[in-house]
Coordinates of C-alpha atoms in Angstrom, one line a residue:
X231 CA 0.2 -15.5 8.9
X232 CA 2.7 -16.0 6.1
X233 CA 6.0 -14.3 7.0
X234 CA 9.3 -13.9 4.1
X235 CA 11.6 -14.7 7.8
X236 CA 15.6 -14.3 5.9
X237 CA 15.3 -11.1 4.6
X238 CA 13.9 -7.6 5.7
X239 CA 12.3 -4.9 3.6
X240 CA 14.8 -2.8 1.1
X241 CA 17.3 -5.4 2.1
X242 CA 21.2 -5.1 -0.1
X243 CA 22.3 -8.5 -1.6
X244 CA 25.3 -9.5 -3.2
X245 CA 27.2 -12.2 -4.6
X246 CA 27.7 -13.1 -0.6
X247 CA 23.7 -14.2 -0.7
X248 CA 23.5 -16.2 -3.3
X249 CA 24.9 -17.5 -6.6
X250 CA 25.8 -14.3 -9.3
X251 CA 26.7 -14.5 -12.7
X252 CA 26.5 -11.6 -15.1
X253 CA 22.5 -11.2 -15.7
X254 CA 21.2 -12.8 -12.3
X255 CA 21.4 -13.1 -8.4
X256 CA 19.8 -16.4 -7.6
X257 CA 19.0 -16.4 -3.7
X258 CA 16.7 -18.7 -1.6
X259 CA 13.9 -17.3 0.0
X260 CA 12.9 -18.5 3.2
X261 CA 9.9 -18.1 5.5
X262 CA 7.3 -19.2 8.0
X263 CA 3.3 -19.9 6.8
X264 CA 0.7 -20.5 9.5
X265 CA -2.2 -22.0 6.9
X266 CA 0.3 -25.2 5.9
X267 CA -0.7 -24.8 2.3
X268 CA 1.8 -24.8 -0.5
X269 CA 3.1 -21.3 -0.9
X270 CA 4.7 -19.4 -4.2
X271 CA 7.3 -17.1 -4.4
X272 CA 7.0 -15.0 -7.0
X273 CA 4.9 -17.6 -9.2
X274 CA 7.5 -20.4 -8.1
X275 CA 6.4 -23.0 -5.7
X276 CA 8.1 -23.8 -2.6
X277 CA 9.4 -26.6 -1.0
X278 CA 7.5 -27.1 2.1
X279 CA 8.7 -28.6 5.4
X280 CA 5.4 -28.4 7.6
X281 CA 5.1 -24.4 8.3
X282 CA 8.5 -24.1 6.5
X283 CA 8.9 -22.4 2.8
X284 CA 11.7 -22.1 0.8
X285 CA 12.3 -21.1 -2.8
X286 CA 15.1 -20.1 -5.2
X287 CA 14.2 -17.1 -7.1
X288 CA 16.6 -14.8 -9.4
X289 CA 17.0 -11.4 -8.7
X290 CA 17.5 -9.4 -12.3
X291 CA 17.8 -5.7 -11.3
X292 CA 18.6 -3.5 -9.1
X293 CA 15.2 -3.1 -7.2
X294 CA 13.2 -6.5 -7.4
X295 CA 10.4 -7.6 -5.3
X296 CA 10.0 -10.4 -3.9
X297 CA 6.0 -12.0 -3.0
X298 CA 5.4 -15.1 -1.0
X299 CA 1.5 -16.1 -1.3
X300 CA -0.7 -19.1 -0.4
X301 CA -4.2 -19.8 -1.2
X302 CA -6.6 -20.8 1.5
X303 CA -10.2 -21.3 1.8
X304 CA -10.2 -17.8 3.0
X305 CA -8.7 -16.0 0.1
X306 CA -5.2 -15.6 -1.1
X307 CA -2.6 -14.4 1.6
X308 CA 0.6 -12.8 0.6
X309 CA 3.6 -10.8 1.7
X310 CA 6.1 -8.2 -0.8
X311 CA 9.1 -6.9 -0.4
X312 CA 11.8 -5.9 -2.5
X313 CA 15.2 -6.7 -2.5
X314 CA 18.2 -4.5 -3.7
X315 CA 20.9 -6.3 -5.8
X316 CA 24.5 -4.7 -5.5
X317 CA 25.8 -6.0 -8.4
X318 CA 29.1 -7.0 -8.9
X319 CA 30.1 -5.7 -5.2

């Protein structure tokens, strides 16, 4: 199971979420993975605290998704969603 735990599907984010400037919304992604491995966000790895991930990604437009993977012996495992920045809200 790998599981994206601080935000839900089609989720609104704003400058109350994370850091925003004028070209970026930099928020931390946070999550649960069952196979202990190291897991990427969106190419980025996480830091790992046993089952824990957590990763700061920048969101860029208005629709952006979001994928949490890991790599096991069983193939690769991942989870998308995508966020919506309200820029400038």
């Amino acid at each position: 199971m790998l599981d994206i735990t601080n935000f839900r599907q089609g989720a609104v984010l704003n400058h109350n979420h994370g850091k925003e400037t004028d070209k970026s919304l930099t928020v931390t992604i946070e999550g649960i993975s069952e196979y202990g491995r190291p897991v990427k966000v969106n190419g980025v790895p996480a830091e790992m605290e046993g089952r824990i991930f957590r990763a700061e990604i920048e969101l860029t437009q208005k629709f952006n998704e979001v994928t949490a993977s890991v790599l096991t012996p069983f193939g690769t495992y991942s989870q998308s969603i995508t966020l919506v920045w309200d820029k400038k809200s």
